[in-house]
């Protein structure tokens, strides 16, 4: 498998860095995981959008899903013609996204995007990859996803606070792509729905995986994120930045 970072900026796109979005590929299978603002444009540097076999939308916070509307426009009216693309999503995700184009039944939107709700514990196969899901600790239904092919695996946290289903999903993964939105120790003012860098490091260490930290807020110094994550992980993690591509 290969992971390519399209964007990693936490909460919103930042100069030179789209919001959350990744390509996960294995052989001819291509999955676009999270469609944050700027990621659709970024992915066209890597492939023809018509080659996407499936999209995973972790949740309906706009920094993870807004470019699904851009993708719809391209697939509905672009050169490829309409090819229904499976979109795996958590409960409650379709109506908010469809409302951007006022899509009702029979709308081209639903012929272009083939929405498939998945829940914790579900497993689906896309081409040569298997995807399994857990629900995270976040204020809207949010899917963490584990991608597996040829016995290798990548676990992606999406957005999560401490707890939830991600720590168990990540156990034994070869690579953990984990959000590290903030820095500093957890205290009464900490965001209960996001991890700080030290917590991401703990999660990486417990899972026994190579750690990549992502979803760093643009207001936070990424060097501090690396050093705080390293203190609990045991060594420097990788920082997800656009264009980073690693084999798993
Ligand atoms: Zn979120």
Tab-separated table of N, CA and C in Angstrom, residues 79-226:
chain	number	residue	atom	x	y	z
A	79	UNK	N	-15.124	15.398	-17.942
A	79	UNK	CA	-14.866	14.590	-19.138
A	79	UNK	C	-15.143	13.104	-18.982
A	80	UNK	N	-15.210	12.617	-17.749
A	80	UNK	CA	-15.337	11.170	-17.564
A	80	UNK	C	-16.745	10.668	-17.833
A	81	UNK	N	-17.735	11.562	-17.795
A	81	UNK	CA	-19.118	11.095	-17.763
A	81	UNK	C	-19.418	10.542	-16.385
A	82	UNK	N	-20.695	10.288	-16.122
A	82	UNK	CA	-21.089	9.853	-14.778
A	82	UNK	C	-20.666	8.410	-14.530
A	83	UNK	N	-19.815	8.239	-13.533
A	83	UNK	CA	-19.423	6.904	-13.064
A	83	UNK	C	-19.784	6.870	-11.588
A	84	UNK	N	-20.742	6.070	-11.167
A	84	UNK	CA	-21.090	6.080	-9.739
A	84	UNK	C	-19.890	5.662	-8.887
A	85	UNK	N	-19.529	6.483	-7.950
A	85	UNK	CA	-18.379	6.207	-7.083
A	85	UNK	C	-18.887	5.932	-5.669
A	86	UNK	N	-18.536	4.779	-5.096
A	86	UNK	CA	-18.968	4.502	-3.725
A	86	UNK	C	-18.359	5.504	-2.746
A	87	UNK	N	-19.185	5.992	-1.851
A	87	UNK	CA	-18.735	6.881	-0.770
A	87	UNK	C	-19.131	6.228	0.548
A	88	UNK	N	-18.131	5.867	1.339
A	88	UNK	CA	-18.407	5.269	2.648
A	88	UNK	C	-18.395	6.377	3.693
A	89	UNK	N	-19.420	6.380	4.544
A	89	UNK	CA	-19.621	7.517	5.449
A	89	UNK	C	-20.323	7.045	6.716
A	90	UNK	N	-20.232	7.840	7.775
A	90	UNK	CA	-20.945	7.483	9.003
A	90	UNK	C	-22.411	7.913	8.939
A	91	UNK	N	-23.154	7.471	9.907
A	91	UNK	CA	-24.579	7.813	10.029
A	91	UNK	C	-24.759	9.342	10.034
A	92	UNK	N	-25.777	9.791	9.328
A	92	UNK	CA	-26.128	11.215	9.381
A	92	UNK	C	-25.333	12.119	8.466
A	93	UNK	N	-24.545	11.543	7.560
A	93	UNK	CA	-23.638	12.384	6.765
A	93	UNK	C	-24.243	12.855	5.445
A	94	UNK	N	-25.215	12.129	4.914
A	94	UNK	CA	-25.638	12.404	3.535
A	94	UNK	C	-26.415	13.710	3.419
A	95	UNK	N	-27.410	13.911	4.261
A	95	UNK	CA	-28.276	15.096	4.105
A	95	UNK	C	-27.498	16.415	4.176
A	96	UNK	N	-26.586	16.579	5.122
A	96	UNK	CA	-25.851	17.854	5.151
A	96	UNK	C	-25.043	18.105	3.878
A	97	UNK	N	-24.429	17.058	3.331
A	97	UNK	CA	-23.623	17.244	2.110
A	97	UNK	C	-24.544	17.493	0.918
A	98	UNK	N	-25.630	16.711	0.811
A	98	UNK	CA	-26.568	16.864	-0.312
A	98	UNK	C	-27.222	18.240	-0.292
A	99	UNK	N	-27.359	18.834	0.876
A	99	UNK	CA	-28.038	20.133	0.960
A	99	UNK	C	-27.246	21.229	0.250
A	100	UNK	N	-25.943	21.032	0.085
A	100	UNK	CA	-25.146	22.047	-0.620
A	100	UNK	C	-25.584	22.187	-2.072
A	101	UNK	N	-26.105	21.095	-2.643
A	101	UNK	CA	-26.568	21.167	-4.042
A	101	UNK	C	-28.084	20.969	-4.117
A	102	UNK	N	-28.754	21.074	-2.977
A	102	UNK	CA	-30.214	20.902	-2.914
A	102	UNK	C	-30.651	19.609	-3.590
A	103	UNK	N	-29.858	18.571	-3.363
A	103	UNK	CA	-30.139	17.297	-4.030
A	103	UNK	C	-31.264	16.562	-3.322
A	104	UNK	N	-32.265	16.180	-4.108
A	104	UNK	CA	-33.311	15.303	-3.608
A	104	UNK	C	-33.254	14.016	-4.424
A	105	UNK	N	-34.161	13.075	-4.115
A	105	UNK	CA	-34.142	11.781	-4.822
A	105	UNK	C	-34.138	12.010	-6.330
A	106	UNK	N	-33.476	11.133	-7.055
A	106	UNK	CA	-33.371	11.186	-8.523
A	106	UNK	C	-32.399	12.266	-9.005
A	107	UNK	N	-31.827	13.008	-8.090
A	107	UNK	CA	-30.864	14.059	-8.481
A	107	UNK	C	-29.582	13.407	-8.984
A	108	UNK	N	-28.944	14.058	-9.933
A	108	UNK	CA	-27.680	13.563	-10.485
A	108	UNK	C	-26.636	13.332	-9.382
A	109	UNK	N	-26.754	14.098	-8.326
A	109	UNK	CA	-25.836	13.942	-7.188
A	109	UNK	C	-25.797	12.482	-6.712
A	110	UNK	N	-26.983	11.859	-6.627
A	110	UNK	CA	-27.044	10.498	-6.098
A	110	UNK	C	-26.736	9.439	-7.161
A	111	UNK	N	-26.680	9.864	-8.432
A	111	UNK	CA	-26.230	8.926	-9.463
A	111	UNK	C	-24.706	8.975	-9.582
A	112	UNK	N	-24.132	10.066	-9.106
A	112	UNK	CA	-22.683	10.242	-9.197
A	112	UNK	C	-21.986	9.692	-7.959
A	113	UNK	N	-22.582	9.976	-6.802
A	113	UNK	CA	-22.011	9.514	-5.536
A	113	UNK	C	-22.932	8.436	-4.965
A	114	UNK	N	-22.373	7.248	-4.786
A	114	UNK	CA	-23.138	6.093	-4.307
A	114	UNK	C	-22.878	5.952	-2.802
A	115	UNK	N	-23.765	6.562	-2.002
A	115	UNK	CA	-23.523	6.644	-0.559
A	115	UNK	C	-23.794	5.311	0.137
A	116	UNK	N	-22.846	4.902	0.939
A	116	UNK	CA	-22.946	3.655	1.703
A	116	UNK	C	-22.609	3.942	3.165
A	117	UNK	N	-23.614	3.890	4.033
A	117	UNK	CA	-23.335	4.106	5.461
A	117	UNK	C	-22.618	2.895	6.049
A	118	UNK	N	-21.586	3.165	6.817
A	118	UNK	CA	-20.905	2.089	7.537
A	118	UNK	C	-20.859	2.451	9.020
A	119	UNK	N	-20.726	1.417	9.834
A	119	UNK	CA	-20.760	1.601	11.285
A	119	UNK	C	-19.574	0.895	11.923
A	120	UNK	N	-19.414	1.123	13.203
A	120	UNK	CA	-18.321	0.483	13.935
A	120	UNK	C	-18.381	-1.025	13.747
A	121	UNK	N	-17.234	-1.617	13.449
A	121	UNK	CA	-17.156	-3.066	13.289
A	121	UNK	C	-17.401	-3.552	11.877
A	122	UNK	N	-17.905	-2.669	11.000
A	122	UNK	CA	-18.144	-3.076	9.618
A	122	UNK	C	-16.816	-3.246	8.874
A	123	UNK	N	-16.849	-4.130	7.895
A	123	UNK	CA	-15.708	-4.329	7.009
A	123	UNK	C	-16.217	-4.309	5.577
A	124	UNK	N	-15.512	-3.589	4.708
A	124	UNK	CA	-15.885	-3.595	3.285
A	124	UNK	C	-14.631	-3.837	2.457
A	125	UNK	N	-14.830	-4.393	1.275
A	125	UNK	CA	-13.709	-4.602	0.367
A	125	UNK	C	-13.828	-3.642	-0.806
A	126	UNK	N	-12.733	-2.986	-1.124
A	126	UNK	CA	-12.663	-2.121	-2.302
A	126	UNK	C	-11.458	-2.592	-3.094
A	127	UNK	N	-11.707	-3.203	-4.260
A	127	UNK	CA	-10.602	-3.716	-5.060
A	127	UNK	C	-9.748	-4.666	-4.241
A	128	UNK	N	-8.460	-4.362	-4.144
A	128	UNK	CA	-7.544	-5.255	-3.430
A	128	UNK	C	-7.363	-4.871	-1.965
A	129	UNK	N	-8.134	-3.899	-1.493
A	129	UNK	CA	-8.000	-3.462	-0.097
A	129	UNK	C	-9.234	-3.808	0.720
A	130	UNK	N	-9.001	-4.040	2.018
A	130	UNK	CA	-10.109	-4.231	2.955
A	130	UNK	C	-10.118	-3.060	3.926
A	131	UNK	N	-11.302	-2.534	4.183
A	131	UNK	CA	-11.459	-1.392	5.082
A	131	UNK	C	-12.287	-1.828	6.272
A	132	UNK	N	-11.822	-1.470	7.474
A	132	UNK	CA	-12.636	-1.699	8.669
A	132	UNK	C	-12.733	-0.395	9.443
A	133	UNK	N	-13.770	-0.298	10.257
A	133	UNK	CA	-14.134	1.002	10.820
A	133	UNK	C	-14.384	0.925	12.326
A	134	UNK	N	-14.145	2.071	12.970
A	134	UNK	CA	-14.499	2.240	14.385
A	134	UNK	C	-15.055	3.655	14.539
A	135	UNK	N	-15.834	3.864	15.568
A	135	UNK	CA	-16.355	5.212	15.839
A	135	UNK	C	-15.456	5.896	16.849
A	136	UNK	N	-15.160	7.149	16.607
A	136	UNK	CA	-14.241	7.879	17.477
A	136	UNK	C	-15.010	8.755	18.466
A	137	UNK	N	-14.268	9.349	19.373
A	137	UNK	CA	-14.833	10.289	20.344
A	137	UNK	C	-14.839	11.684	19.710
A	138	UNK	N	-15.960	12.029	19.090
A	138	UNK	CA	-16.082	13.303	18.379
A	138	UNK	C	-17.551	13.719	18.446
A	139	UNK	N	-17.872	15.022	18.324
A	139	UNK	CA	-19.259	15.430	18.584
A	139	UNK	C	-20.263	15.057	17.500
A	140	UNK	N	-19.800	14.638	16.321
A	140	UNK	CA	-20.698	14.076	15.304
A	140	UNK	C	-20.193	12.663	14.999
A	141	UNK	N	-21.075	11.778	14.475
A	141	UNK	CA	-20.592	10.419	14.171
A	141	UNK	C	-19.360	10.467	13.267
A	142	UNK	N	-18.285	9.832	13.713
A	142	UNK	CA	-16.989	9.934	13.025
A	142	UNK	C	-16.343	8.568	12.936
A	143	UNK	N	-15.891	8.230	11.713
A	143	UNK	CA	-15.276	6.930	11.456
A	143	UNK	C	-13.762	7.027	11.433
A	144	UNK	N	-13.114	6.210	12.252
A	144	UNK	CA	-11.705	5.905	12.019
A	144	UNK	C	-11.673	4.712	11.058
A	145	UNK	N	-10.646	4.650	10.212
A	145	UNK	CA	-10.605	3.599	9.182
A	145	UNK	C	-9.261	2.890	9.217
A	146	UNK	N	-9.320	1.566	9.091
A	146	UNK	CA	-8.100	0.761	8.933
A	146	UNK	C	-8.109	0.156	7.529
A	147	UNK	N	-7.050	0.423	6.785
A	147	UNK	CA	-6.891	-0.081	5.420
A	147	UNK	C	-5.912	-1.252	5.474
A	148	UNK	N	-6.279	-2.376	4.884
A	148	UNK	CA	-5.412	-3.553	4.920
A	148	UNK	C	-5.271	-4.144	3.518
A	149	UNK	N	-4.051	-4.490	3.176
A	149	UNK	CA	-3.783	-5.207	1.920
A	149	UNK	C	-2.501	-6.000	2.087
A	150	UNK	N	-2.505	-7.234	1.611
A	150	UNK	CA	-1.324	-8.116	1.672
A	150	UNK	C	-0.738	-8.173	3.076
A	151	UNK	N	-1.589	-8.171	4.089
A	151	UNK	CA	-1.129	-8.306	5.463
A	151	UNK	C	-0.529	-7.049	6.067
A	152	UNK	N	-0.545	-5.950	5.337
A	152	UNK	CA	-0.042	-4.673	5.862
A	152	UNK	C	-1.231	-3.755	6.113
A	153	UNK	N	-1.095	-2.854	7.090
A	153	UNK	CA	-2.256	-2.036	7.419
A	153	UNK	C	-1.877	-0.617	7.841
A	154	UNK	N	-2.800	0.273	7.547
A	154	UNK	CA	-2.726	1.689	7.907
A	154	UNK	C	-3.977	2.021	8.699
A	155	UNK	N	-3.801	2.612	9.878
A	155	UNK	CA	-4.950	3.022	10.689
A	155	UNK	C	-4.977	4.543	10.766
A	156	UNK	N	-6.120	5.109	10.404
A	156	UNK	CA	-6.298	6.566	10.354
A	156	UNK	C	-7.320	6.974	11.414
A	157	UNK	N	-6.916	7.923	12.244
A	157	UNK	CA	-7.759	8.291	13.395
A	157	UNK	C	-8.969	9.127	13.025
A	158	UNK	N	-8.932	9.800	11.857
A	158	UNK	CA	-9.876	10.901	11.608
A	158	UNK	C	-9.766	11.879	12.787
A	159	UNK	N	-10.856	12.489	13.197
A	159	UNK	CA	-10.820	13.367	14.372
A	159	UNK	C	-11.270	12.568	15.591
A	160	UNK	N	-10.543	12.711	16.667
A	160	UNK	CA	-10.934	11.999	17.879
A	160	UNK	C	-10.360	12.678	19.116
A	161	UNK	N	-11.135	12.638	20.179
A	161	UNK	CA	-10.592	12.939	21.489
A	161	UNK	C	-10.081	11.650	22.108
A	162	UNK	N	-9.637	11.710	23.354
A	162	UNK	CA	-9.202	10.484	24.041
A	162	UNK	C	-10.339	9.467	24.088
A	163	UNK	N	-9.984	8.195	24.032
A	163	UNK	CA	-10.992	7.141	24.090
A	163	UNK	C	-11.582	6.868	22.726
A	164	UNK	N	-12.836	6.448	22.710
A	164	UNK	CA	-13.467	6.048	21.454
A	164	UNK	C	-12.874	4.747	20.944
A	165	UNK	N	-13.173	4.411	19.703
A	165	UNK	CA	-12.783	3.104	19.164
A	165	UNK	C	-11.451	3.074	18.456
A	166	UNK	N	-10.794	4.242	18.304
A	166	UNK	CA	-9.570	4.238	17.499
A	166	UNK	C	-8.406	3.479	18.137
A	167	UNK	N	-8.164	3.628	19.448
A	167	UNK	CA	-6.997	2.913	20.006
A	167	UNK	C	-7.027	1.414	19.717
A	168	UNK	N	-8.200	0.796	19.812
A	168	UNK	CA	-8.286	-0.644	19.546
A	168	UNK	C	-8.100	-0.932	18.051
A	169	UNK	N	-8.691	-0.095	17.203
A	169	UNK	CA	-8.548	-0.291	15.753
A	169	UNK	C	-7.085	-0.207	15.333
A	170	UNK	N	-6.340	0.670	16.020
A	170	UNK	CA	-4.946	0.929	15.639
A	170	UNK	C	-3.983	-0.165	16.102
A	171	UNK	N	-4.412	-0.991	17.069
A	171	UNK	CA	-3.514	-2.012	17.606
A	171	UNK	C	-2.997	-2.919	16.496
A	172	UNK	N	-1.696	-3.054	16.422
A	172	UNK	CA	-1.106	-3.973	15.445
A	172	UNK	C	-0.964	-3.411	14.048
A	173	UNK	N	-1.438	-2.184	13.821
A	173	UNK	CA	-1.276	-1.585	12.486
A	173	UNK	C	0.207	-1.337	12.219
A	174	UNK	N	0.581	-1.325	10.956
A	174	UNK	CA	1.975	-1.028	10.603
A	174	UNK	C	2.247	0.472	10.640
A	175	UNK	N	1.265	1.242	10.231
A	175	UNK	CA	1.387	2.703	10.253
A	175	UNK	C	0.125	3.275	10.877
A	176	UNK	N	0.307	4.207	11.806
A	176	UNK	CA	-0.821	4.927	12.403
A	176	UNK	C	-0.724	6.387	11.991
A	177	UNK	N	-1.779	6.848	11.354
A	177	UNK	CA	-1.913	8.249	10.948
A	177	UNK	C	-2.882	8.875	11.949
A	178	UNK	N	-2.319	9.661	12.861
A	178	UNK	CA	-3.100	10.072	14.044
A	178	UNK	C	-3.170	11.588	14.156
A	179	UNK	N	-4.340	12.059	14.443
A	179	UNK	CA	-4.489	13.497	14.635
A	179	UNK	C	-3.748	13.965	15.890
A	180	UNK	N	-3.168	15.148	15.789
A	180	UNK	CA	-2.487	15.791	16.922
A	180	UNK	C	-2.792	17.287	16.782
A	181	UNK	N	-4.011	17.628	17.133
A	181	UNK	CA	-4.501	18.970	16.819
A	181	UNK	C	-3.790	20.043	17.632
A	182	UNK	N	-3.464	19.715	18.884
A	182	UNK	CA	-2.913	20.750	19.761
A	182	UNK	C	-1.681	20.289	20.516
A	183	UNK	N	-1.198	21.140	21.364
A	183	UNK	CA	-0.015	20.836	22.184
A	183	UNK	C	-0.316	21.169	23.650
A	184	UNK	N	0.628	20.789	24.486
A	184	UNK	CA	0.488	21.068	25.913
A	184	UNK	C	-0.250	19.948	26.621
A	185	UNK	N	-0.154	19.928	27.950
A	185	UNK	CA	-0.814	18.871	28.713
A	185	UNK	C	-2.335	19.015	28.684
A	186	UNK	N	-3.023	17.894	28.858
A	186	UNK	CA	-4.485	17.973	28.929
A	186	UNK	C	-4.904	18.609	30.255
A	187	UNK	N	-5.807	19.557	30.155
A	187	UNK	CA	-6.312	20.248	31.332
A	187	UNK	C	-7.761	20.615	31.128
A	188	UNK	N	-8.331	21.355	32.070
A	188	UNK	CA	-9.764	21.692	31.969
A	188	UNK	C	-10.103	22.465	30.692
A	189	UNK	N	-9.133	23.178	30.146
A	189	UNK	CA	-9.407	23.961	28.934
A	189	UNK	C	-9.194	23.162	27.650
A	190	UNK	N	-8.714	21.925	27.783
A	190	UNK	CA	-8.406	21.144	26.575
A	190	UNK	C	-9.677	20.758	25.833
A	191	UNK	N	-9.549	20.603	24.523
A	191	UNK	CA	-10.660	20.189	23.675
A	191	UNK	C	-10.890	18.696	23.875
A	192	UNK	N	-12.059	18.333	24.379
A	192	UNK	CA	-12.303	16.914	24.665
A	192	UNK	C	-12.455	16.086	23.399
A	193	UNK	N	-12.617	16.740	22.237
A	193	UNK	CA	-12.868	16.018	20.987
A	193	UNK	C	-11.648	15.979	20.070
A	194	UNK	N	-10.494	16.351	20.575
A	194	UNK	CA	-9.258	16.248	19.789
A	194	UNK	C	-8.132	15.775	20.706
A	195	UNK	N	-7.077	15.252	20.086
A	195	UNK	CA	-5.901	14.815	20.831
A	195	UNK	C	-4.835	15.893	20.815
A	196	UNK	N	-4.029	15.934	21.861
A	196	UNK	CA	-2.820	16.743	21.796
A	196	UNK	C	-1.658	15.844	21.334
A	197	UNK	N	-0.529	16.472	21.058
A	197	UNK	CA	0.588	15.726	20.457
A	197	UNK	C	1.072	14.594	21.356
A	198	UNK	N	1.144	14.843	22.660
A	198	UNK	CA	1.596	13.809	23.583
A	198	UNK	C	0.666	12.606	23.574
A	199	UNK	N	-0.624	12.857	23.473
A	199	UNK	CA	-1.593	11.753	23.433
A	199	UNK	C	-1.463	10.956	22.131
A	200	UNK	N	-1.195	11.658	21.036
A	200	UNK	CA	-0.963	10.945	19.771
A	200	UNK	C	0.278	10.059	19.890
A	201	UNK	N	1.299	10.540	20.572
A	201	UNK	CA	2.514	9.748	20.769
A	201	UNK	C	2.251	8.490	21.582
A	202	UNK	N	1.455	8.615	22.630
A	202	UNK	CA	1.092	7.448	23.442
A	202	UNK	C	0.367	6.417	22.589
A	203	UNK	N	-0.558	6.912	21.783
A	203	UNK	CA	-1.335	6.004	20.942
A	203	UNK	C	-0.438	5.273	19.946
A	204	UNK	N	0.510	6.004	19.369
A	204	UNK	CA	1.439	5.373	18.435
A	204	UNK	C	2.282	4.315	19.117
A	205	UNK	N	2.745	4.618	20.328
A	205	UNK	CA	3.589	3.658	21.059
A	205	UNK	C	2.802	2.406	21.423
A	206	UNK	N	1.573	2.585	21.907
A	206	UNK	CA	0.762	1.424	22.311
A	206	UNK	C	0.385	0.551	21.123
A	207	UNK	N	0.221	1.159	19.966
A	207	UNK	CA	-0.182	0.369	18.801
A	207	UNK	C	1.011	-0.351	18.189
A	208	UNK	N	2.223	0.069	18.549
A	208	UNK	CA	3.417	-0.580	18.003
A	208	UNK	C	3.685	-0.225	16.557
A	209	UNK	N	3.165	0.891	16.103
A	209	UNK	CA	3.226	1.255	14.686
A	209	UNK	C	4.209	2.387	14.443
A	210	UNK	N	4.552	2.575	13.163
A	210	UNK	CA	5.199	3.814	12.736
A	210	UNK	C	4.150	4.915	12.820
A	211	UNK	N	4.522	6.034	13.405
A	211	UNK	CA	3.535	7.091	13.685
A	211	UNK	C	3.724	8.272	12.734
A	212	UNK	N	2.596	8.709	12.166
A	212	UNK	CA	2.552	9.955	11.404
A	212	UNK	C	1.516	10.839	12.091
A	213	UNK	N	1.912	12.041	12.481
A	213	UNK	CA	0.945	12.948	13.109
A	213	UNK	C	0.381	13.885	12.046
A	214	UNK	N	-0.910	14.209	12.218
A	214	UNK	CA	-1.602	15.015	11.220
A	214	UNK	C	-2.654	15.883	11.894
A	215	UNK	N	-3.386	16.662	11.084
A	215	UNK	CA	-4.464	17.530	11.582
A	215	UNK	C	-3.931	18.521	12.623
A	216	UNK	N	-2.705	18.948	12.414
A	216	UNK	CA	-2.121	19.956	13.298
A	216	UNK	C	-2.797	21.295	12.985
A	217	UNK	N	-3.235	21.969	14.017
A	217	UNK	CA	-3.880	23.265	13.806
A	217	UNK	C	-2.881	24.256	13.212
A	218	UNK	N	-3.333	25.091	12.246
A	218	UNK	CA	-2.398	26.068	11.662
A	218	UNK	C	-1.927	27.119	12.664
A	219	UNK	N	-2.558	27.173	13.827
A	219	UNK	CA	-2.120	28.134	14.850
A	219	UNK	C	-1.070	27.537	15.788
A	220	UNK	N	-0.730	26.261	15.548
A	220	UNK	CA	0.207	25.560	16.442
A	220	UNK	C	1.541	25.346	15.721
A	221	UNK	N	2.642	25.477	16.441
A	221	UNK	CA	3.981	25.259	15.899
A	221	UNK	C	4.199	23.754	15.692
A	222	UNK	N	4.387	23.340	14.431
A	222	UNK	CA	4.497	21.902	14.156
A	222	UNK	C	5.766	21.304	14.767
A	223	UNK	N	6.807	22.112	14.948
A	223	UNK	CA	8.025	21.586	15.597
A	223	UNK	C	7.725	21.186	17.040
A	224	UNK	N	6.859	21.950	17.697
A	224	UNK	CA	6.457	21.608	19.067
A	224	UNK	C	5.616	20.332	19.074
A	225	UNK	N	4.776	20.170	18.062
A	225	UNK	CA	3.980	18.943	17.947
A	225	UNK	C	4.904	17.739	17.845
A	226	UNK	N	5.917	17.834	17.002
A	226	UNK	CA	6.859	16.718	16.841
A	226	UNK	C	7.578	16.421	18.160
